[in-house]
Short mmCIF file of C-alpha atoms and ligand atoms in Angstrom, two decimals:
data_model
loop_
_atom_site.label_atom_id
_atom_site.label_comp_id
_atom_site.label_asym_id
_atom_site.label_seq_id
_atom_site.Cartn_x
_atom_site.Cartn_y
_atom_site.Cartn_z
CA MET A 12 5.58 20.26 19.33
CA ALA A 13 7.35 17.17 20.25
CA LEU A 14 10.69 16.89 17.82
CA LEU A 15 11.49 13.50 16.35
CA THR A 16 14.06 11.84 16.63
CA PRO A 17 16.08 11.14 13.24
CA LEU A 18 16.52 7.42 12.16
CA PRO A 19 19.57 5.90 13.60
CA PHE A 20 21.30 4.39 10.24
CA VAL A 21 22.11 7.51 8.50
CA THR A 22 23.90 7.04 5.93
CA ARG A 23 25.84 9.39 4.67
CA VAL A 24 27.74 9.01 0.47
CA SER A 25 29.95 11.27 0.05
CA ALA A 26 29.24 13.87 -3.36
CA ILE A 27 31.18 12.19 -6.12
CA GLU A 28 32.23 13.23 -9.32
CA PHE A 29 31.21 10.89 -12.45
CA ASP A 30 32.82 11.13 -15.59
CA ALA A 31 30.09 9.83 -17.59
CA ARG A 32 32.34 9.27 -20.62
CA SER A 33 34.72 7.31 -18.82
CA LEU A 34 33.91 3.73 -17.46
CA ASN A 35 36.83 4.31 -13.87
CA MET A 36 34.85 4.06 -11.39
CA PRO A 37 36.02 5.95 -8.34
CA ASP A 38 36.77 3.52 -4.75
CA GLU A 39 35.13 5.79 -3.15
CA VAL A 40 31.56 4.83 -4.05
CA GLU A 41 29.49 2.68 -2.30
CA VAL A 42 26.82 0.97 -3.14
CA ILE A 43 23.48 1.45 -0.65
CA ARG A 44 21.46 -1.92 -2.37
CA GLY A 45 17.49 -1.32 -1.35
CA LEU A 46 18.07 2.14 -0.77
CA ARG A 47 18.20 0.81 2.63
CA GLY A 48 18.18 3.78 5.49
CA VAL A 49 18.69 6.63 2.78
CA TYR A 50 16.98 9.34 2.63
CA PHE A 51 16.48 10.85 -0.61
CA ASP A 52 13.92 13.88 0.66
CA THR A 53 12.05 15.55 3.39
CA THR A 54 8.32 15.60 3.98
CA SER A 55 5.40 16.69 6.38
CA ALA A 56 3.34 13.33 5.22
CA SER A 57 4.28 10.47 7.76
CA PHE A 58 7.23 9.68 10.47
CA VAL A 59 7.49 6.00 10.37
CA ASP A 60 9.31 5.27 13.85
CA GLY A 61 10.90 1.66 12.96
CA GLU A 62 12.86 1.92 16.40
CA GLN A 63 9.30 2.35 18.97
CA GLY A 64 6.81 0.94 17.07
CA ARG A 65 5.37 4.44 15.42
CA LEU A 66 3.26 5.66 12.86
CA ILE A 67 2.15 9.79 12.96
CA TYR A 68 -0.22 11.48 9.60
CA ARG A 69 0.39 14.79 9.60
CA GLY A 70 1.42 15.01 13.21
CA TYR A 71 -1.48 12.66 13.94
CA ASN A 72 -0.54 9.04 16.12
CA ILE A 73 -2.43 6.66 13.92
CA HIS A 74 -3.77 4.78 17.40
CA ASP A 75 -5.80 8.45 17.71
CA LEU A 76 -6.58 8.19 13.68
CA ALA A 77 -8.07 4.38 13.73
CA GLU A 78 -9.73 5.49 16.93
CA ASN A 79 -11.15 8.51 16.47
CA SER A 80 -11.28 8.87 12.58
CA THR A 81 -12.59 8.04 9.72
CA ALA A 82 -11.54 7.45 6.05
CA GLU A 83 -12.91 10.65 5.07
CA GLU A 84 -11.25 12.80 7.27
CA THR A 85 -7.83 10.73 7.11
CA PHE A 86 -7.84 11.24 3.55
CA TYR A 87 -8.67 15.08 4.04
CA LEU A 88 -6.29 14.93 7.02
CA LEU A 89 -3.58 13.58 4.47
CA MET A 90 -4.48 15.35 1.47
CA TYR A 91 -4.69 18.97 2.49
CA GLY A 92 -2.17 18.80 5.60
CA GLN A 93 -5.42 19.83 8.08
CA LEU A 94 -8.02 17.83 10.19
CA PRO A 95 -10.88 20.05 8.28
CA THR A 96 -13.97 21.67 9.86
CA THR A 97 -17.26 20.18 9.67
CA SER A 98 -17.69 22.21 6.36
CA GLU A 99 -14.80 21.05 5.30
CA LEU A 100 -15.58 17.65 5.69
CA ALA A 101 -19.19 17.89 3.90
CA ALA A 102 -17.67 19.70 1.60
CA PHE A 103 -14.54 17.33 0.82
CA ASP A 104 -17.72 14.13 1.11
CA LYS A 105 -19.89 16.09 -1.76
CA LYS A 106 -16.05 15.68 -4.26
CA LEU A 107 -15.41 11.68 -3.41
CA LYS A 108 -19.26 11.12 -3.72
CA GLY A 109 -20.62 13.22 -6.28
CA SER A 110 -16.73 11.15 -8.45
CA ARG A 111 -17.30 7.03 -7.28
CA GLU A 112 -19.20 6.72 -10.96
CA ILE A 113 -16.65 5.47 -13.88
CA PRO A 114 -16.62 6.08 -17.45
CA ASP A 115 -18.74 2.99 -19.76
CA GLU A 116 -15.35 3.15 -22.04
CA VAL A 117 -13.32 2.39 -19.10
CA ILE A 118 -16.50 -0.33 -18.04
CA SER A 119 -15.31 -1.85 -20.96
CA VAL A 120 -12.00 -2.33 -20.42
CA ILE A 121 -12.72 -3.86 -17.18
CA ARG A 122 -14.91 -6.74 -19.57
CA LEU A 123 -12.19 -6.88 -21.30
CA VAL A 124 -9.55 -8.07 -19.10
CA GLN A 125 -12.08 -9.44 -16.24
CA ASN A 126 -10.00 -12.83 -16.59
CA ALA A 127 -7.02 -11.01 -15.13
CA HIS A 128 -5.53 -10.41 -11.33
CA PRO A 129 -7.35 -7.68 -9.09
CA MET A 130 -4.46 -5.72 -9.06
CA ASP A 131 -4.05 -5.89 -12.42
CA VAL A 132 -7.30 -4.55 -13.67
CA LEU A 133 -7.60 -2.02 -11.41
CA ARG A 134 -3.84 -1.17 -12.10
CA THR A 135 -5.50 -0.81 -16.27
CA ALA A 136 -8.80 0.64 -15.60
CA ILE A 137 -6.35 3.54 -13.45
CA SER A 138 -4.45 3.79 -16.18
CA ALA A 139 -7.62 4.54 -18.67
CA LEU A 140 -9.40 7.04 -16.57
CA ALA A 141 -6.39 8.64 -16.79
CA GLY A 142 -8.72 9.12 -20.86
CA THR A 143 -12.02 9.83 -19.78
CA ASP A 144 -10.51 12.16 -17.11
CA PRO A 145 -13.00 15.45 -16.48
CA SER A 146 -9.87 18.21 -15.58
CA ALA A 147 -8.82 20.43 -18.87
CA ASP A 148 -5.51 19.34 -19.11
CA ILE A 149 -3.84 15.74 -17.94
CA THR A 150 -0.74 17.38 -18.00
CA ASP A 151 -2.01 19.49 -15.24
CA MET A 152 0.85 18.89 -12.85
CA SER A 153 0.20 22.34 -10.50
CA VAL A 154 -0.22 20.57 -6.83
CA GLU A 155 -4.34 21.48 -6.73
CA GLY A 156 -4.80 20.04 -9.73
CA SER A 157 -2.90 16.87 -9.37
CA ARG A 158 -4.88 16.70 -5.89
CA ASP A 159 -7.77 16.97 -7.49
CA LYS A 160 -7.12 14.01 -9.85
CA GLY A 161 -5.90 12.21 -6.46
CA ILE A 162 -9.63 12.83 -5.00
CA ARG A 163 -11.19 11.33 -8.05
CA LEU A 164 -8.98 8.07 -8.44
CA THR A 165 -9.22 8.01 -4.74
CA ALA A 166 -13.46 7.95 -5.05
CA GLN A 167 -13.05 5.93 -8.99
CA ALA A 168 -10.76 2.96 -7.22
CA PRO A 169 -13.76 1.55 -4.96
CA THR A 170 -15.63 1.09 -8.27
CA ILE A 171 -13.06 -0.67 -10.12
CA VAL A 172 -12.14 -2.88 -7.88
CA ALA A 173 -16.03 -3.58 -7.40
CA TYR A 174 -17.57 -4.07 -10.93
CA HIS A 175 -14.69 -5.98 -11.43
CA HIS A 176 -15.63 -8.47 -9.14
CA ARG A 177 -19.03 -8.66 -9.79
CA ILE A 178 -18.54 -8.56 -14.10
CA ARG A 179 -16.00 -12.09 -13.14
CA GLN A 180 -18.48 -13.62 -11.58
CA GLY A 181 -20.80 -13.61 -14.59
CA LEU A 182 -22.90 -10.57 -12.83
CA GLU A 183 -24.45 -6.89 -13.22
CA PRO A 184 -22.37 -4.14 -10.93
CA ILE A 185 -24.34 -2.37 -8.91
CA GLY A 186 -23.46 1.27 -8.57
CA PRO A 187 -22.40 3.56 -6.27
CA ARG A 188 -24.78 4.81 -3.73
CA ALA A 189 -24.46 7.97 -2.35
CA ASP A 190 -26.42 7.86 0.86
CA LEU A 191 -22.67 5.67 2.53
CA SER A 192 -19.86 6.23 3.50
CA HIS A 193 -16.93 5.60 1.52
CA ALA A 194 -16.34 2.39 3.47
CA ALA A 195 -19.84 0.94 3.16
CA ASN A 196 -20.46 2.34 -0.21
CA PHE A 197 -17.53 -0.34 -1.26
CA LEU A 198 -18.65 -3.08 0.40
CA HIS A 199 -21.84 -2.58 -0.64
CA MET A 200 -20.94 -2.15 -4.90
CA LEU A 201 -18.95 -5.97 -4.08
CA THR A 202 -21.52 -7.75 -2.25
CA GLY A 203 -24.65 -6.38 -3.62
CA THR A 204 -25.56 -6.25 0.43
CA GLU A 205 -25.37 -3.21 2.96
CA PRO A 206 -23.10 -3.86 5.64
CA THR A 207 -23.45 -4.04 9.11
CA GLU A 208 -22.43 -0.78 10.65
CA ASP A 209 -19.77 -2.88 12.81
CA GLU A 210 -18.53 -4.13 8.72
CA SER A 211 -18.57 -0.93 7.38
CA GLY A 212 -16.25 0.34 10.42
CA LEU A 213 -13.85 -2.30 9.91
CA MET A 214 -13.19 -1.18 6.42
CA ASP A 215 -13.37 2.57 7.09
CA THR A 216 -10.74 1.24 9.76
CA ASP A 217 -8.50 -0.65 7.48
CA PHE A 218 -8.18 2.21 4.88
CA VAL A 219 -7.36 4.79 8.22
CA LEU A 220 -4.34 1.88 8.81
CA HIS A 221 -3.34 1.73 5.23
CA ALA A 222 -3.67 5.31 4.52
CA GLU A 223 -0.61 6.58 4.37
CA HIS A 224 3.44 5.10 4.93
CA GLY A 225 6.09 7.23 3.73
CA ALA A 226 8.66 6.02 1.50
CA ASN A 227 7.50 2.47 0.84
CA ALA A 228 8.22 0.57 -2.79
CA SER A 229 5.21 2.23 -4.62
CA ALA A 230 5.41 5.34 -3.28
CA PHE A 231 8.47 5.76 -4.30
CA SER A 232 7.80 4.79 -7.17
CA ALA A 233 4.69 7.32 -7.88
CA ARG A 234 7.35 10.44 -6.29
CA VAL A 235 10.09 8.65 -8.74
CA THR A 236 7.24 8.66 -11.82
CA ALA A 237 5.97 12.51 -10.89
CA GLY A 238 9.92 13.64 -10.49
CA THR A 239 9.08 13.14 -14.78
CA GLN A 240 6.67 15.44 -14.49
CA ALA A 241 4.32 12.81 -15.40
CA ASP A 242 0.91 13.01 -14.97
CA VAL A 243 -1.43 11.49 -11.50
CA HIS A 244 -2.37 9.10 -13.32
CA ALA A 245 0.98 7.75 -14.28
CA ALA A 246 2.11 7.88 -10.88
CA ILE A 247 -0.61 6.22 -9.30
CA THR A 248 -0.31 3.75 -12.05
CA ALA A 249 2.88 2.82 -11.17
CA ALA A 250 2.41 3.13 -7.55
CA ILE A 251 -0.35 -0.31 -7.67
CA ALA A 252 2.17 -1.88 -10.11
CA THR A 253 4.57 -1.65 -7.00
CA LEU A 254 2.47 -2.63 -4.46
CA LYS A 255 1.50 -5.51 -6.42
CA GLY A 256 4.87 -7.76 -4.77
CA PRO A 257 4.23 -10.08 -1.82
CA SER A 258 7.32 -8.31 -0.55
CA HIS A 259 5.36 -5.43 -0.22
CA GLY A 260 0.95 -5.19 -0.53
CA GLY A 261 0.57 -9.31 -1.32
CA ALA A 262 0.87 -10.28 2.05
CA ALA A 263 -2.37 -10.72 3.05
CA GLU A 264 -3.01 -12.49 0.42
CA GLU A 265 -0.10 -14.81 1.25
CA VAL A 266 -1.20 -14.63 4.96
CA MET A 267 -4.39 -16.19 4.16
CA LYS A 268 -3.94 -19.05 2.26
CA MET A 269 -1.00 -19.33 4.73
CA ALA A 270 -3.36 -20.13 7.12
CA MET A 271 -5.74 -22.42 4.66
CA GLU A 272 -2.77 -24.64 4.88
CA ILE A 273 -1.88 -24.91 8.10
CA GLY A 274 -5.42 -25.74 8.68
CA GLU A 275 -5.79 -25.92 12.45
CA GLU A 276 -4.39 -24.54 14.46
CA SER A 277 -2.12 -26.99 16.80
CA ALA A 278 -0.84 -27.49 12.79
CA ALA A 279 1.28 -24.29 12.87
CA GLU A 280 4.41 -25.13 15.13
CA LYS A 281 5.22 -27.23 12.64
CA TYR A 282 4.37 -25.10 9.53
CA VAL A 283 6.51 -21.94 11.33
CA SER A 284 9.71 -24.79 11.79
CA ASP A 285 9.31 -26.41 8.60
CA VAL A 286 8.74 -22.82 7.24
CA LEU A 287 11.75 -21.10 8.35
CA GLY A 288 13.94 -24.78 8.23
CA SER A 289 13.45 -24.41 4.54
CA GLY A 290 14.67 -21.26 4.66
CA GLY A 291 11.11 -19.96 3.95
CA ARG A 292 9.37 -16.23 5.35
CA ILE A 293 6.72 -16.38 7.18
CA MET A 294 3.80 -14.31 5.34
CA GLY A 295 3.26 -10.96 7.67
CA PHE A 296 5.93 -10.64 10.20
CA GLY A 297 10.12 -8.28 8.80
CA HIS A 298 9.43 -5.13 7.50
CA ARG A 299 12.04 -2.95 6.27
CA VAL A 300 11.24 -0.51 8.31
CA TYR A 301 9.77 -1.62 11.93
CA LYS A 302 12.09 -3.47 14.54
CA ALA A 303 9.67 -3.12 16.42
CA GLU A 304 6.03 -3.97 16.45
CA ASP A 305 3.62 -2.76 13.77
CA PRO A 306 1.77 0.19 15.32
CA ARG A 307 -1.30 -0.80 12.49
CA ALA A 308 -0.81 -4.72 13.38
CA ARG A 309 -2.97 -4.13 16.88
CA HIS A 310 -6.01 -2.75 16.10
CA LEU A 311 -6.38 -5.56 13.22
CA ARG A 312 -5.46 -8.11 15.49
CA ALA A 313 -8.59 -6.98 18.26
CA ARG A 314 -11.31 -6.62 15.25
CA CYS A 315 -9.94 -9.81 13.75
CA GLN A 316 -10.79 -11.56 17.03
CA LYS A 317 -14.14 -9.83 17.65
CA LEU A 318 -15.34 -10.16 14.08
CA GLY A 319 -14.21 -13.54 14.48
CA GLU A 320 -16.14 -14.99 17.17
CA GLU A 321 -19.38 -12.86 16.38
CA ARG A 322 -19.16 -14.70 13.11
CA GLY A 323 -18.72 -18.31 15.05
CA ASP A 324 -15.75 -18.74 12.97
CA PRO A 325 -12.32 -17.86 16.09
CA LYS A 326 -10.19 -20.57 14.00
CA TRP A 327 -8.39 -18.06 11.31
CA PHE A 328 -8.15 -16.17 14.38
CA ARG A 329 -6.89 -19.35 17.09
CA ILE A 330 -4.51 -20.48 14.33
CA LEU A 331 -2.60 -16.86 12.95
CA SER A 332 -2.37 -16.27 17.13
CA ARG A 333 -0.67 -19.92 16.96
CA VAL A 334 1.67 -18.75 14.36
CA ALA A 335 2.66 -15.66 16.17
CA GLU A 336 3.66 -17.61 19.43
CA ALA A 337 5.86 -19.23 17.15
CA MET A 338 7.90 -16.67 15.79
CA GLU A 339 8.31 -15.03 19.33
CA PRO A 340 11.88 -16.04 19.19
CA TYR A 341 12.33 -13.80 16.13
CA LYS A 342 11.03 -10.61 18.34
CA ALA A 343 15.26 -10.13 19.02
CA ARG A 344 15.70 -10.16 15.48
CA GLY A 345 13.32 -7.54 14.64
CA ILE A 346 10.63 -9.14 13.55
CA HIS A 347 7.50 -8.23 14.38
CA VAL A 348 3.77 -8.71 13.03
CA ASN A 349 2.96 -6.74 10.20
CA VAL A 350 -0.30 -4.60 9.08
CA ASP A 351 -0.67 -7.31 6.03
CA PHE A 352 -0.92 -10.30 9.07
CA TRP A 353 -4.15 -9.85 10.71
CA ALA A 354 -6.12 -7.54 7.36
CA GLY A 355 -5.82 -11.21 5.48
CA SER A 356 -8.17 -12.82 8.17
CA ILE A 357 -10.30 -10.56 8.56
CA TYR A 358 -11.14 -9.53 5.03
CA HIS A 359 -11.96 -13.19 4.61
CA LEU A 360 -13.96 -13.55 7.43
CA LEU A 361 -16.04 -10.52 5.85
CA GLY A 362 -16.15 -13.21 2.63
CA LEU A 363 -13.85 -11.29 0.64
CA PRO A 364 -12.72 -12.96 -1.53
CA GLU A 365 -8.89 -13.97 -0.95
CA ASP A 366 -7.43 -12.23 -4.51
CA ILE A 367 -8.94 -8.68 -4.09
CA PHE A 368 -7.00 -8.18 -1.12
CA VAL A 369 -4.06 -6.27 -2.11
CA SER A 370 -7.03 -4.10 -4.54
CA ILE A 371 -8.23 -2.96 -0.92
CA PHE A 372 -4.70 -2.46 0.72
CA ALA A 373 -4.59 0.04 -2.99
CA LEU A 374 -7.39 1.70 -2.35
CA GLY A 375 -6.50 3.09 1.28
CA ARG A 376 -3.70 3.62 -0.39
CA ILE A 377 -3.81 6.05 -2.63
CA PRO A 378 -4.92 8.81 -1.14
CA GLY A 379 -0.65 8.84 0.74
CA TRP A 380 0.60 8.26 -2.61
CA THR A 381 -1.84 11.37 -3.79
CA LEU A 382 -0.31 13.17 -1.13
CA GLN A 383 3.18 12.11 -1.74
CA VAL A 384 2.96 13.03 -5.44
CA THR A 385 1.60 16.26 -4.46
CA GLU A 386 4.22 16.60 -1.74
CA GLN A 387 7.39 15.68 -4.89
CA LEU A 388 5.68 18.24 -7.23
CA ASP A 389 5.06 21.24 -5.07
CA ASN A 390 9.59 20.69 -4.92
CA ASN A 391 9.82 18.65 -7.90
CA ILE A 392 12.88 17.12 -8.77
CA LEU A 393 13.70 14.18 -11.26
CA ILE A 394 14.77 11.24 -9.10
CA ARG A 395 18.00 9.44 -11.05
CA PRO A 396 20.36 7.55 -8.68
CA LEU A 397 23.44 5.68 -9.67
CA LEU A 398 24.71 2.28 -10.16
CA LYS A 399 27.63 0.68 -9.66
CA TYR A 400 29.33 -0.69 -12.73
CA GLU A 401 30.92 -3.73 -12.56
CA GLY A 402 30.80 -6.10 -16.18
CA PRO A 403 33.37 -5.90 -18.90
CA GLU A 404 34.59 -2.91 -20.18
CA ASP A 405 37.39 -2.49 -23.55
CA MET A 406 35.15 -5.67 -25.49
CA GLU A 407 35.82 -5.75 -29.09
CA TYR A 408 32.40 -5.44 -31.37
CA VAL A 409 32.13 -8.87 -33.40
CA PRO A 410 29.98 -8.74 -36.18
CA ILE A 411 27.14 -11.64 -36.01
CA HIS A 412 28.20 -13.65 -38.81
CA GLN A 413 31.84 -14.51 -37.15
CA ARG A 414 29.80 -14.71 -33.43
N1 COA B 522 10.59 -14.60 8.26
C1 COA B 522 11.42 -15.47 7.98
N2 COA B 522 12.01 -14.66 8.73
C2 COA B 522 12.16 -13.19 7.91
C3 COA B 522 10.45 -12.32 7.34
C4 COA B 522 10.19 -12.85 7.38
N3 COA B 522 9.10 -12.79 7.05
N4 COA B 522 11.51 -11.45 7.26
C5 COA B 522 12.70 -10.97 7.30
N5 COA B 522 13.60 -11.97 7.99
C6 COA B 522 14.96 -12.47 7.66
C7 COA B 522 15.35 -12.50 6.68
O1 COA B 522 15.23 -14.20 6.17
C8 COA B 522 17.31 -11.95 6.74
O2 COA B 522 17.66 -12.51 7.71
P1 COA B 522 19.07 -12.94 7.13
O3 COA B 522 19.88 -11.79 7.73
O4 COA B 522 19.32 -14.10 8.39
O5 COA B 522 19.12 -13.48 5.49
C9 COA B 522 16.31 -11.10 8.08
O6 COA B 522 15.02 -11.82 8.16
C10 COA B 522 16.39 -9.53 7.20
O7 COA B 522 15.72 -9.68 5.47
P2 COA B 522 15.70 -8.76 4.40
O8 COA B 522 15.09 -9.05 3.22
O9 COA B 522 17.52 -8.85 4.49
O10 COA B 522 14.53 -7.68 5.62
P3 COA B 522 13.94 -6.20 4.44
O11 COA B 522 14.20 -5.11 4.95
O12 COA B 522 14.20 -6.17 2.76
O13 COA B 522 13.14 -6.87 3.95
C11 COA B 522 10.15 -7.43 3.59
C12 COA B 522 11.59 -6.50 4.86
C13 COA B 522 8.81 -7.04 4.72
C14 COA B 522 10.11 -7.95 2.55
C15 COA B 522 10.59 -9.38 4.60
O14 COA B 522 10.18 -8.58 6.11
C16 COA B 522 9.33 -9.65 3.77
O15 COA B 522 10.06 -10.63 3.46
N6 COA B 522 8.15 -10.73 4.67
C17 COA B 522 7.29 -11.14 4.57
C18 COA B 522 6.29 -10.72 3.52
C19 COA B 522 5.74 -9.28 3.91
O16 COA B 522 4.82 -9.52 5.24
N7 COA B 522 5.03 -8.37 3.21
C20 COA B 522 4.42 -7.31 3.72
C21 COA B 522 5.33 -5.92 4.54
S1 COA B 522 4.18 -4.74 5.42
#
């Protein structure tokens, strides 16, 4: 087994005896904003090699998994730590398929909040599922019990996204089909049409590529929540809330909006220089850890090109390719295409609306969040950093009528 080289930017912060009763802040406090480069625990989940652009799930290279594995197998690998045997995979698949339904109470919640953004609906419905989960004790934080809840949420979340999309269009929800794979069933519930092998294969690869990514903001949220011994539904709800932002999962939606705003490939270069010239950012570029190309992006790039040609709609691939060309000089600054750059146009070509793009990311990531939660629980510690106080002290309290 090859040893992994640690990231080069380890920052050491000297342990400081902090007296909470005093406002005297020791001089040697080093503030690491955004926790950039800080290791806060160990993991056997995944390794994001930002310098070389490598991603490893449980020891397996993402390229091997993207080319050879399925969503179900990858989810098992992440949650249980090893690739399944045929019978283990069959049992896991049965468990997923048997958990896809969501209770009527939760469907009512979806109807109530149907006008909200799909991520808000997903977050609300996942939270509501805590009230109907079949586990004997929702607060059971054992690794086994938590993993089981994570498996159920993995199976139920696509149903939430699909039901919501149908309900908000005034259509009847389409129930899950046990003869379809995780990816194919999701597309079927969403569109009402059985997807082709290519379409479900694309969604399947997308789930594999999004399944786990270390201590990113949403996984960190999940860990912080689990660290307080709150339950799995709480941790996944927190993770979904965190994923929503455009600096994290929301970028795919923004990329597609950008491509539409550009409109034609000849306008891409000017668009990029205008945005950068006004201090803006190009969505789908840059990453906190990757300073080389995001290894997930290449799988989606090739798929985006192929799908566009097959659908007779190669425009989006061409526009985005021109954006990528215009961003070439930024590679020298470590700003490369990230996974969201091509994902948005693929979802668009599959006929999916922009506002569910980030929810699709969440569906793929629930197994990773589950793993992060169970790993946290396996050796739990409260995650509680400090803030360096820089406000006033010794202020005199003035009663309200004298201010
Ligand atoms: N377009 C243009 N410039 C970018 C950029 C982008 N997409 N991403 C980063 N930069 C520049 C910043 O302007 C900054 O430049 P400066 O040093 O001259 O101020 C520098 O790169 C570092 O950016 P910073 O925000 O400190 O990096 P980060 O690690 O905190 O941010 C992201 C990472 C993902 C938030 C950032 O790259 C981004 O906003 N990307 C666009 C959104 C996106 O695609 N998100 C999906 C991530 S998977």
